[in-house]
Amino acid sequence: MGSTSSTLLKIPNVEVLMQETGFSPAHIIRLHDRFKALDKEGRGHLCPQDFGAIKELAMNPIGDRIIGAFFSPGKETVDFHTFVKILILAHFRPVDKNRPKEPNSPEPINSRSNKLKFAFQLYDQDQDGKISRDELLKVLQAMLGMQVTEEQLESIADRTIQEADLDRDDAISFEEFRKSLEKVNIDHKMSIRFLR
Amino acid sequence: MASSLYLCLLRAVFLVCFVNPLIQGLSGDANVVQNPHHELEENLTGLPIVTFKWHHVQTPYLVIIWVFVAGLAKLSVIELNHHVTSVIPESGLLIILGFILGGIVWGADKAQTFKLLPPTFFYYLLPQIILDASYFMPNKLFFSNLGAILIYAIFGTCWNAATVGLSLWGCYEAGAMGNLDIGLLQFLLFGSLIAAVDPVAVIAVFEEVHVNEVLFILVFGESLLNDGVTVVLYNVFDAFVALGGPKIDAAEIFKGIFSFVVVAFGGSFLGVVFAILLSLLTRCTKHIQIIEAGFVFVVGYLAYLTAEMLSLSAILSITFCGICCQKYVNANMDEKSVTTVRHAMKVLANGSETMIFVFLGVTAIDTEIWIWNTGFILLTLLFVFIYRIIGVFLLTWMLNKFRLVPIEVIDQVVMSYGGLRGAVAYGLAAMLDEDKIPEKNLMISTTLIVVYFTVILQGLTMKPLVQWLKVKRAAHSDLKLIEKLNNRAFDHILAAVEDICGRIGDNWWTRGWNRFEENYISWLLMKPKARRNRDYLFSIFHKLNLEDAVNYVSEGERQGSLGFIRSDEAANVDFKKQFGSEFTDVMPDIMVDMSNYELEIENFSATSIVKDTIPSVSLDIHGQDRKNAVDDINAHHLLQQHLYRSRKNHRHKYSRSHFSINQSEDEVQEIFQRTMRSRLESFKSAKMGVNPAKKITKHHKKELTHKMANGHPDGTGHLYGDEVDSAVGSETGAIRGTFMRDTYTVGAGIENPVFLPDMDSPTHSSLPWLMETEAVAPSQRAQRRLPWTPNRLRRLAPMRISTCSTDSFLMADLEEHEEQPQTDHEEIRPAFD
């Protein structure tokens, strides 16, 4: 395990990162390897093109939105720390039941509400805190695509909004989003096994 | 309570008066059965008017009587005091009822006349239960837990078989059972037949408990698959027993393991092959829709029998046949056939489940099979119970290392407690060869005791246990589009994150499979028509909308009529709880949906028209035009005066292959000619300028919506006709007319030949419509559109393209002539000009 610690040392702020994300050293190293592999030119940060180079991701109907989620507005690059922590990867770590919950500790980054928030911001592209009909329609177009006609998509979007929309403003706020998905087991659905 | 008492009484009377004499008659003159003609010849002194020929019908009669009795048993169990049924599971009650029935038969015959024979069970009772279970298997859940299910089914069963067999043998060697003629191999054989959890019993009990879906699928899937495994194990050990202990060497054991693999996977593979066959078959059953539902059963049974013939696992074969074919079969077949299959499947499965439980009880009433050996029986019960628990916990402990969502301890307890044994075990025990296994009867009686113990006692305590442990129950929630939508989004997100992490995970496989399935398998196994528009999210949407529409109509009917639809407020009040004030906006979508799907767009070249027109047509239903009720009344009057009621002519009320019949060329001709004549008359009268144009425009619209309403299955739709958007121009009206004709397939109500203009053209003459309530209006258009200009005629182009002859009322004078659709407007135009 000597190599483990030596690799870990190369990553800046690794202890902080581990504490914040709850990843084990093995995870961090694996992710770092991946990060380096994506960062072909070795700049130490990733830009949207690097993500675009992942073939499968390009075929993902909402892939560009997920790439977009890595880049906070105005920023063109993402370093490893952000890659792991602030953005999504940590969201997908399954919730750890055995970990003792420290009182007064901040909400873990993979909590239900954070997972939901991540999904929500994929819809909410203009970041006004609401999913409007148009925003929903765009996601639907991406996901359903050719199999359904435009009108059918619109009716689906209308109905979806109606289901969730409590204050009748024809848009879904985060609170409404959370409520409508109350019965869905987000912890199971938004978790990836190997990040455990 | 009273009804249940009554039923019990009825059944008892039935049994005493009816069955017993029959049985006595049967057992009394058993020799006559051998020689049925003997009696007849003797008595032939004169021409008998009525003869009693019991032996002619004996076998089918007894079978059907037992089916009937089982049905009555189920009925009485269900109707029994609800306090009893809520405590004791239905399966247990049925077994107890079987005891009683068996007792009655035994009391009459002083011997066991009826019992469950293995061939009956394996060939006639079991297949439909397995087929039902697999055909309705929630596939996504099943396949996402397939790993765990397989581990439980294969290793769990082997573990149970081995440990129970070995432990019993150990106890026997230690002298716990006294003197028995059983060797190690026989013990292992017994262990293998008692090892499997029984799907029939498990489903019967777990269905009433409503545990969470993962737990259910684990228990259910395991019970389904391990039946196959246990039969295979049984066969292997049976062969070993036949071979005899000394001849078994390493090679034989290796062959045994190999045959286990071949039989299990070969059976599964065969099932998949038959599933493909069935899917392909349903692709081309368009013209024999009435029997296509039967193919599902026939091919499923064929899969079972073929596997049995090839000595592969028949249960696994039919299981995988059902699991794999369901999606494609449901997509390929007509919606009615799908419903038929669902219901027939349930009838068969439920019926044979009842039969099985009743006969498990009946079988027990026999003095021959009962051999008591306290040590053997009690130890078997103990080991079966204990090793199930150990096995489940051991395997779960290993599984949980890999599972994203670990199986909780409570779930494990329920899983181990849910290890119910059932009829499969009994069937296998009854199949044992007495020559090779001298203690066969002991094994049968032990098996029966294990079955009764698990089904009745564990079934009885299952519910309290689940409640006491606070097992996560199945959260019953309404279907929500947003949940499904987000599930889809989550799948994509997870796949994307896996890509970013560069790991091949579950989602990668799922996605890869989906893509492969979509591109190749669906292409091969699905009708092109079914492939279109079969997006899952959309089908959910469609289903929700249909539900809403049904609710909407039934709500209206509850209030007496659909009249409330006319007023916005009423509708909103009724549905506020569900949809809020947006409801009226939803309805058009529902309408779009229904007209799109219920009516089955046959002519896909017209799709563009469909897209353009339906939404607006539907919107019209709730359109703005609600104020002029007076107009409506006028319109109704006018319509009633002019509607033509065809002679009610129910030609064939019965057809073996069609539901909607009663159509004939003559009738079509008659209506056509009469309509044309009346249109000519109205045309002539209109020339005098009788009717104000505005009102007629309205009628025209009304007819349109009448037509549309015909598509509604309940036939109440024509009430919508009152809310028609009068602002829509005549051109769209014409286009709509075209669309309506294209999509119109079945319905009852008012037909207007104006909008079915080509009804006598040979290509469309087979359009089925019902004549009962039919009446034909003379063309209002004839009155309205005067005089025809070429310009206007051209605006009606869509109708003409589709070989219609809307305005050819002049042709009515030509009577018998078949129209020449391509040229008729060319001829008419000069006439107008």
Short mmCIF file of N, CA and C in Angstrom, two decimals, chain B residues 14-152:
data_model
loop_
_atom_site.label_atom_id
_atom_site.label_comp_id
_atom_site.label_asym_id
_atom_site.label_seq_id
_atom_site.Cartn_x
_atom_site.Cartn_y
_atom_site.Cartn_z
N PHE B 14 -74.93 -30.31 -1.68
CA PHE B 14 -74.47 -30.72 -3.00
C PHE B 14 -73.64 -31.99 -2.91
N LEU B 15 -72.74 -31.97 -1.94
CA LEU B 15 -71.85 -33.11 -1.82
C LEU B 15 -72.61 -34.37 -1.45
N VAL B 16 -73.50 -34.20 -0.49
CA VAL B 16 -74.20 -35.40 -0.01
C VAL B 16 -75.12 -35.95 -1.08
N CYS B 17 -75.83 -35.05 -1.72
CA CYS B 17 -76.85 -35.52 -2.65
C CYS B 17 -76.28 -35.95 -3.99
N PHE B 18 -75.19 -35.36 -4.34
CA PHE B 18 -74.81 -35.46 -5.73
C PHE B 18 -73.54 -36.26 -5.92
N VAL B 19 -72.53 -35.82 -5.25
CA VAL B 19 -71.24 -36.44 -5.49
C VAL B 19 -71.20 -37.85 -4.94
N ASN B 20 -71.70 -37.99 -3.75
CA ASN B 20 -71.56 -39.29 -3.11
C ASN B 20 -72.25 -40.43 -3.86
N PRO B 21 -73.49 -40.23 -4.27
CA PRO B 21 -74.09 -41.30 -5.06
C PRO B 21 -73.26 -41.63 -6.29
N LEU B 22 -72.75 -40.61 -6.90
CA LEU B 22 -71.94 -40.84 -8.09
C LEU B 22 -70.74 -41.69 -7.74
N ILE B 23 -70.13 -41.29 -6.65
CA ILE B 23 -68.92 -42.01 -6.29
C ILE B 23 -69.26 -43.45 -5.91
N GLN B 24 -70.35 -43.55 -5.18
CA GLN B 24 -70.74 -44.90 -4.79
C GLN B 24 -71.08 -45.72 -6.02
N GLY B 25 -71.78 -45.06 -6.91
CA GLY B 25 -72.10 -45.76 -8.15
C GLY B 25 -70.85 -46.18 -8.86
N LEU B 26 -69.89 -45.29 -8.82
CA LEU B 26 -68.63 -45.58 -9.49
C LEU B 26 -67.94 -46.78 -8.85
N SER B 27 -67.85 -46.74 -7.53
CA SER B 27 -67.11 -47.82 -6.89
C SER B 27 -67.95 -49.11 -6.88
N GLY B 28 -69.26 -48.94 -6.89
CA GLY B 28 -70.12 -50.12 -6.82
C GLY B 28 -70.02 -51.01 -8.06
N ASP B 29 -70.11 -50.40 -9.21
CA ASP B 29 -70.09 -51.26 -10.40
C ASP B 29 -68.83 -50.99 -11.21
N ALA B 30 -67.72 -51.18 -10.56
CA ALA B 30 -66.45 -50.93 -11.22
C ALA B 30 -66.24 -51.89 -12.38
N ASN B 31 -66.85 -53.06 -12.26
CA ASN B 31 -66.66 -54.02 -13.35
C ASN B 31 -67.42 -53.60 -14.61
N VAL B 32 -68.51 -52.90 -14.39
CA VAL B 32 -69.27 -52.43 -15.55
C VAL B 32 -68.47 -51.41 -16.34
N VAL B 33 -67.69 -50.66 -15.61
CA VAL B 33 -66.88 -49.65 -16.28
C VAL B 33 -65.99 -50.29 -17.33
N GLN B 34 -65.51 -51.46 -17.00
CA GLN B 34 -64.63 -52.14 -17.94
C GLN B 34 -65.39 -52.52 -19.22
N ASN B 35 -66.66 -52.80 -19.07
CA ASN B 35 -67.38 -53.34 -20.20
C ASN B 35 -68.70 -52.59 -20.39
N PRO B 36 -68.64 -51.43 -20.92
CA PRO B 36 -69.80 -50.57 -20.92
C PRO B 36 -70.97 -51.06 -21.77
N HIS B 37 -70.69 -51.85 -22.77
CA HIS B 37 -71.79 -52.25 -23.67
C HIS B 37 -72.57 -53.44 -23.15
N HIS B 38 -71.96 -54.06 -22.19
CA HIS B 38 -72.55 -55.27 -21.65
C HIS B 38 -73.97 -55.02 -21.15
N GLU B 39 -74.09 -54.02 -20.32
CA GLU B 39 -75.36 -53.74 -19.68
C GLU B 39 -76.40 -53.35 -20.73
N LEU B 40 -75.94 -52.59 -21.67
CA LEU B 40 -76.84 -52.05 -22.67
C LEU B 40 -77.52 -53.16 -23.47
N GLU B 41 -76.72 -54.13 -23.87
CA GLU B 41 -77.26 -55.20 -24.69
C GLU B 41 -78.31 -56.01 -23.94
N GLU B 42 -78.03 -56.22 -22.65
CA GLU B 42 -78.95 -57.03 -21.86
C GLU B 42 -80.33 -56.40 -21.75
N ASN B 43 -80.30 -55.10 -21.59
CA ASN B 43 -81.55 -54.43 -21.31
C ASN B 43 -82.35 -54.10 -22.55
N LEU B 44 -81.84 -54.46 -23.68
CA LEU B 44 -82.44 -54.00 -24.92
C LEU B 44 -83.70 -54.79 -25.24
N THR B 45 -84.76 -54.51 -24.49
CA THR B 45 -86.02 -55.18 -24.76
C THR B 45 -86.92 -54.31 -25.61
N GLY B 46 -86.73 -53.05 -25.49
CA GLY B 46 -87.52 -52.14 -26.32
C GLY B 46 -86.71 -50.89 -26.55
N LEU B 47 -87.24 -49.98 -27.26
CA LEU B 47 -86.50 -48.75 -27.51
C LEU B 47 -86.52 -47.88 -26.26
N PRO B 48 -85.38 -47.68 -25.66
CA PRO B 48 -85.38 -46.84 -24.46
C PRO B 48 -85.47 -45.36 -24.86
N ILE B 49 -86.29 -44.69 -24.11
CA ILE B 49 -86.42 -43.26 -24.40
C ILE B 49 -85.28 -42.49 -23.75
N VAL B 50 -85.08 -42.81 -22.51
CA VAL B 50 -83.98 -42.17 -21.80
C VAL B 50 -83.17 -43.26 -21.12
N THR B 51 -81.88 -43.19 -21.27
CA THR B 51 -81.04 -44.16 -20.56
C THR B 51 -80.06 -43.40 -19.69
N PHE B 52 -79.63 -44.02 -18.67
CA PHE B 52 -78.66 -43.44 -17.76
C PHE B 52 -77.29 -44.01 -18.10
N LYS B 53 -76.47 -43.18 -18.68
CA LYS B 53 -75.18 -43.69 -19.15
C LYS B 53 -74.06 -43.07 -18.35
N TRP B 54 -73.97 -43.40 -17.14
CA TRP B 54 -72.95 -42.81 -16.27
C TRP B 54 -71.55 -43.11 -16.76
N HIS B 55 -71.33 -44.37 -17.15
CA HIS B 55 -69.95 -44.74 -17.50
C HIS B 55 -69.47 -44.07 -18.78
N HIS B 56 -70.41 -43.61 -19.60
CA HIS B 56 -69.97 -42.91 -20.81
C HIS B 56 -69.27 -41.61 -20.48
N VAL B 57 -69.79 -40.97 -19.47
CA VAL B 57 -69.29 -39.64 -19.18
C VAL B 57 -68.44 -39.62 -17.90
N GLN B 58 -68.21 -40.79 -17.37
CA GLN B 58 -67.67 -40.86 -16.03
C GLN B 58 -66.43 -40.00 -15.80
N THR B 59 -65.38 -40.21 -16.60
CA THR B 59 -64.14 -39.51 -16.33
C THR B 59 -64.27 -37.99 -16.47
N PRO B 60 -64.73 -37.51 -17.64
CA PRO B 60 -64.86 -36.06 -17.72
C PRO B 60 -65.82 -35.50 -16.68
N TYR B 61 -66.84 -36.30 -16.38
CA TYR B 61 -67.81 -35.82 -15.41
C TYR B 61 -67.18 -35.63 -14.04
N LEU B 62 -66.40 -36.62 -13.64
CA LEU B 62 -65.76 -36.51 -12.33
C LEU B 62 -64.78 -35.34 -12.29
N VAL B 63 -64.04 -35.22 -13.40
CA VAL B 63 -63.08 -34.12 -13.44
C VAL B 63 -63.78 -32.79 -13.28
N ILE B 64 -64.84 -32.63 -14.05
CA ILE B 64 -65.49 -31.33 -14.04
C ILE B 64 -66.21 -31.10 -12.72
N ILE B 65 -66.69 -32.20 -12.13
CA ILE B 65 -67.32 -32.05 -10.81
C ILE B 65 -66.29 -31.58 -9.80
N TRP B 66 -65.10 -32.12 -9.89
CA TRP B 66 -64.08 -31.69 -8.93
C TRP B 66 -63.67 -30.25 -9.16
N VAL B 67 -63.59 -29.88 -10.42
CA VAL B 67 -63.28 -28.48 -10.71
C VAL B 67 -64.36 -27.60 -10.11
N PHE B 68 -65.58 -28.04 -10.29
CA PHE B 68 -66.72 -27.28 -9.77
C PHE B 68 -66.67 -27.20 -8.26
N VAL B 69 -66.38 -28.32 -7.65
CA VAL B 69 -66.31 -28.34 -6.19
C VAL B 69 -65.19 -27.44 -5.70
N ALA B 70 -64.06 -27.50 -6.39
CA ALA B 70 -62.95 -26.63 -6.00
C ALA B 70 -63.36 -25.18 -6.12
N GLY B 71 -64.07 -24.87 -7.19
CA GLY B 71 -64.54 -23.50 -7.35
C GLY B 71 -65.45 -23.09 -6.22
N LEU B 72 -66.37 -24.00 -5.88
CA LEU B 72 -67.27 -23.71 -4.76
C LEU B 72 -66.49 -23.55 -3.47
N ALA B 73 -65.47 -24.38 -3.32
CA ALA B 73 -64.66 -24.30 -2.11
C ALA B 73 -64.02 -22.93 -2.00
N LYS B 74 -63.47 -22.48 -3.11
CA LYS B 74 -62.84 -21.16 -3.11
C LYS B 74 -63.86 -20.08 -2.78
N LEU B 75 -65.00 -20.22 -3.40
CA LEU B 75 -66.07 -19.24 -3.17
C LEU B 75 -66.44 -19.19 -1.69
N SER B 76 -66.60 -20.37 -1.13
CA SER B 76 -67.04 -20.37 0.26
C SER B 76 -65.95 -19.88 1.17
N VAL B 77 -64.69 -20.16 0.79
CA VAL B 77 -63.59 -19.67 1.62
C VAL B 77 -63.54 -18.14 1.58
N ILE B 78 -63.73 -17.62 0.38
CA ILE B 78 -63.67 -16.16 0.25
C ILE B 78 -64.84 -15.51 0.97
N GLU B 79 -66.00 -16.15 0.83
CA GLU B 79 -67.20 -15.55 1.40
C GLU B 79 -67.31 -15.81 2.90
N LEU B 80 -66.43 -16.65 3.37
CA LEU B 80 -66.47 -16.99 4.79
C LEU B 80 -66.26 -15.71 5.61
N ASN B 81 -66.57 -15.87 6.85
CA ASN B 81 -66.39 -14.75 7.77
C ASN B 81 -65.03 -14.08 7.55
N HIS B 82 -65.07 -12.79 7.40
CA HIS B 82 -63.84 -12.09 7.05
C HIS B 82 -62.84 -12.09 8.19
N HIS B 83 -63.33 -12.31 9.39
CA HIS B 83 -62.38 -12.39 10.49
C HIS B 83 -61.51 -13.63 10.34
N VAL B 84 -62.13 -14.68 9.84
CA VAL B 84 -61.36 -15.91 9.66
C VAL B 84 -60.37 -15.74 8.52
N THR B 85 -60.83 -15.22 7.40
CA THR B 85 -59.95 -15.12 6.24
C THR B 85 -58.81 -14.14 6.47
N SER B 86 -59.05 -13.17 7.34
CA SER B 86 -57.96 -12.22 7.56
C SER B 86 -56.89 -12.83 8.45
N VAL B 87 -57.23 -13.86 9.18
CA VAL B 87 -56.24 -14.50 10.05
C VAL B 87 -55.60 -15.68 9.34
N ILE B 88 -56.42 -16.59 8.86
CA ILE B 88 -55.88 -17.77 8.20
C ILE B 88 -55.78 -17.49 6.72
N PRO B 89 -54.64 -17.78 6.12
CA PRO B 89 -54.53 -17.52 4.68
C PRO B 89 -55.45 -18.46 3.91
N GLU B 90 -55.82 -17.98 2.75
CA GLU B 90 -56.75 -18.71 1.92
C GLU B 90 -56.25 -20.12 1.60
N SER B 91 -54.94 -20.22 1.33
CA SER B 91 -54.41 -21.53 0.95
C SER B 91 -54.61 -22.53 2.08
N GLY B 92 -54.36 -22.06 3.31
CA GLY B 92 -54.56 -22.95 4.44
C GLY B 92 -56.00 -23.39 4.57
N LEU B 93 -56.90 -22.44 4.40
CA LEU B 93 -58.33 -22.78 4.50
C LEU B 93 -58.73 -23.79 3.43
N LEU B 94 -58.16 -23.62 2.25
CA LEU B 94 -58.50 -24.55 1.17
C LEU B 94 -58.02 -25.95 1.51
N ILE B 95 -56.85 -26.03 2.09
CA ILE B 95 -56.34 -27.35 2.47
C ILE B 95 -57.26 -27.98 3.51
N ILE B 96 -57.66 -27.16 4.47
CA ILE B 96 -58.55 -27.68 5.52
C ILE B 96 -59.87 -28.15 4.90
N LEU B 97 -60.36 -27.36 3.97
CA LEU B 97 -61.58 -27.76 3.26
C LEU B 97 -61.37 -29.06 2.51
N GLY B 98 -60.16 -29.20 1.98
CA GLY B 98 -59.81 -30.45 1.31
C GLY B 98 -59.89 -31.62 2.25
N PHE B 99 -59.40 -31.41 3.50
CA PHE B 99 -59.54 -32.47 4.50
C PHE B 99 -61.00 -32.90 4.62
N ILE B 100 -61.85 -31.90 4.74
CA ILE B 100 -63.28 -32.20 4.95
C ILE B 100 -63.84 -32.96 3.75
N LEU B 101 -63.54 -32.45 2.57
CA LEU B 101 -64.05 -33.12 1.37
C LEU B 101 -63.54 -34.54 1.29
N GLY B 102 -62.25 -34.68 1.54
CA GLY B 102 -61.65 -36.01 1.52
C GLY B 102 -62.32 -36.91 2.54
N GLY B 103 -62.64 -36.31 3.69
CA GLY B 103 -63.31 -37.08 4.73
C GLY B 103 -64.67 -37.55 4.27
N ILE B 104 -65.39 -36.69 3.59
CA ILE B 104 -66.71 -37.08 3.10
C ILE B 104 -66.60 -38.22 2.09
N VAL B 105 -65.65 -38.06 1.18
CA VAL B 105 -65.47 -39.11 0.18
C VAL B 105 -65.09 -40.41 0.84
N TRP B 106 -64.20 -40.29 1.81
CA TRP B 106 -63.74 -41.50 2.50
C TRP B 106 -64.89 -42.14 3.27
N GLY B 107 -65.69 -41.27 3.86
CA GLY B 107 -66.83 -41.79 4.59
C GLY B 107 -67.79 -42.53 3.68
N ALA B 108 -67.89 -42.09 2.45
CA ALA B 108 -68.81 -42.73 1.51
C ALA B 108 -68.22 -44.01 0.95
N ASP B 109 -66.93 -43.96 0.66
CA ASP B 109 -66.32 -45.08 -0.05
C ASP B 109 -65.58 -46.04 0.85
N LYS B 110 -65.26 -45.60 2.03
CA LYS B 110 -64.40 -46.37 2.95
C LYS B 110 -63.03 -46.64 2.33
N ALA B 111 -62.67 -45.80 1.38
CA ALA B 111 -61.33 -45.91 0.80
C ALA B 111 -61.04 -44.59 0.10
N GLN B 112 -59.80 -44.36 -0.18
CA GLN B 112 -59.49 -43.12 -0.88
C GLN B 112 -59.73 -43.30 -2.36
N THR B 113 -60.72 -42.60 -2.87
CA THR B 113 -61.04 -42.73 -4.28
C THR B 113 -60.27 -41.71 -5.12
N PHE B 114 -60.10 -40.54 -4.55
CA PHE B 114 -59.46 -39.46 -5.32
C PHE B 114 -58.20 -39.01 -4.61
N LYS B 115 -57.18 -38.82 -5.37
CA LYS B 115 -56.02 -38.14 -4.82
C LYS B 115 -55.28 -37.44 -5.95
N LEU B 116 -54.36 -36.61 -5.53
CA LEU B 116 -53.60 -35.85 -6.52
C LEU B 116 -52.50 -36.74 -7.06
N LEU B 117 -52.60 -37.07 -8.33
CA LEU B 117 -51.57 -37.90 -8.93
C LEU B 117 -50.53 -37.00 -9.58
N PRO B 118 -49.27 -37.39 -9.49
CA PRO B 118 -48.21 -36.53 -10.04
C PRO B 118 -48.42 -36.13 -11.50
N PRO B 119 -48.81 -37.05 -12.39
CA PRO B 119 -48.99 -36.60 -13.78
C PRO B 119 -50.06 -35.52 -13.91
N THR B 120 -51.16 -35.70 -13.19
CA THR B 120 -52.20 -34.67 -13.23
C THR B 120 -51.62 -33.34 -12.79
N PHE B 121 -50.88 -33.40 -11.72
CA PHE B 121 -50.33 -32.16 -11.18
C PHE B 121 -49.34 -31.53 -12.15
N PHE B 122 -48.40 -32.33 -12.62
CA PHE B 122 -47.33 -31.74 -13.43
C PHE B 122 -47.77 -31.38 -14.84
N TYR B 123 -48.76 -32.09 -15.37
CA TYR B 123 -49.14 -31.80 -16.75
C TYR B 123 -50.36 -30.90 -16.88
N TYR B 124 -51.23 -30.93 -15.89
CA TYR B 124 -52.47 -30.18 -16.08
C TYR B 124 -52.69 -29.05 -15.08
N LEU B 125 -52.04 -29.12 -13.95
CA LEU B 125 -52.31 -28.08 -12.96
C LEU B 125 -51.17 -27.07 -12.83
N LEU B 126 -49.95 -27.59 -12.89
CA LEU B 126 -48.83 -26.70 -12.64
C LEU B 126 -48.52 -25.72 -13.78
N PRO B 127 -48.55 -26.16 -15.06
CA PRO B 127 -48.06 -25.26 -16.12
C PRO B 127 -48.73 -23.89 -16.12
N GLN B 128 -50.04 -23.86 -15.98
CA GLN B 128 -50.67 -22.54 -16.10
C GLN B 128 -50.32 -21.62 -14.93
N ILE B 129 -50.05 -22.21 -13.78
CA ILE B 129 -49.66 -21.36 -12.65
C ILE B 129 -48.31 -20.73 -12.92
N ILE B 130 -47.39 -21.55 -13.39
CA ILE B 130 -46.06 -21.02 -13.68
C ILE B 130 -46.14 -20.01 -14.81
N LEU B 131 -46.93 -20.35 -15.82
CA LEU B 131 -47.04 -19.42 -16.95
C LEU B 131 -47.63 -18.10 -16.50
N ASP B 132 -48.62 -18.17 -15.67
CA ASP B 132 -49.23 -16.95 -15.16
C ASP B 132 -48.22 -16.13 -14.38
N ALA B 133 -47.50 -16.81 -13.49
CA ALA B 133 -46.53 -16.08 -12.67
C ALA B 133 -45.48 -15.42 -13.53
N SER B 134 -45.02 -16.13 -14.56
CA SER B 134 -43.94 -15.55 -15.36
C SER B 134 -44.46 -14.52 -16.35
N TYR B 135 -45.67 -14.75 -16.82
CA TYR B 135 -46.21 -13.81 -17.80
C TYR B 135 -46.48 -12.45 -17.16
N PHE B 136 -46.80 -12.46 -15.89
CA PHE B 136 -47.06 -11.21 -15.21
C PHE B 136 -45.88 -10.75 -14.37
N MET B 137 -44.75 -11.37 -14.60
CA MET B 137 -43.56 -11.00 -13.83
C MET B 137 -43.18 -9.55 -14.11
N PRO B 138 -42.98 -8.77 -13.06
CA PRO B 138 -42.46 -7.42 -13.31
C PRO B 138 -41.02 -7.51 -13.78
N ASN B 139 -40.85 -7.41 -15.09
CA ASN B 139 -39.57 -7.78 -15.67
C ASN B 139 -38.40 -6.95 -15.18
N LYS B 140 -38.62 -5.66 -15.06
CA LYS B 140 -37.50 -4.80 -14.71
C LYS B 140 -37.00 -5.17 -13.32
N LEU B 141 -37.94 -5.31 -12.43
CA LEU B 141 -37.61 -5.69 -11.06
C LEU B 141 -36.91 -7.04 -11.04
N PHE B 142 -37.45 -7.94 -11.82
CA PHE B 142 -36.90 -9.29 -11.83
C PHE B 142 -35.46 -9.29 -12.33
N PHE B 143 -35.23 -8.62 -13.44
CA PHE B 143 -33.89 -8.69 -14.00
C PHE B 143 -32.89 -7.87 -13.22
N SER B 144 -33.37 -6.80 -12.55
CA SER B 144 -32.40 -6.04 -11.77
C SER B 144 -32.02 -6.80 -10.50
N ASN B 145 -32.83 -7.75 -10.11
CA ASN B 145 -32.47 -8.56 -8.95
C ASN B 145 -32.12 -9.99 -9.35
N LEU B 146 -31.86 -10.18 -10.63
CA LEU B 146 -31.69 -11.54 -11.11
C LEU B 146 -30.52 -12.24 -10.43
N GLY B 147 -29.46 -11.49 -10.20
CA GLY B 147 -28.29 -12.10 -9.57
C GLY B 147 -28.66 -12.72 -8.23
N ALA B 148 -29.29 -11.91 -7.40
CA ALA B 148 -29.67 -12.41 -6.08
C ALA B 148 -30.62 -13.58 -6.19
N ILE B 149 -31.58 -13.46 -7.11
CA ILE B 149 -32.58 -14.52 -7.26
C ILE B 149 -31.91 -15.83 -7.66
N LEU B 150 -30.97 -15.72 -8.62
CA LEU B 150 -30.30 -16.93 -9.07
C LEU B 150 -29.49 -17.55 -7.95
N ILE B 151 -28.82 -16.69 -7.19
CA ILE B 151 -28.01 -17.22 -6.08
C ILE B 151 -28.91 -17.98 -5.11
N TYR B 152 -30.01 -17.34 -4.73
CA TYR B 152 -30.92 -18.01 -3.81
C TYR B 152 -31.47 -19.29 -4.42
#
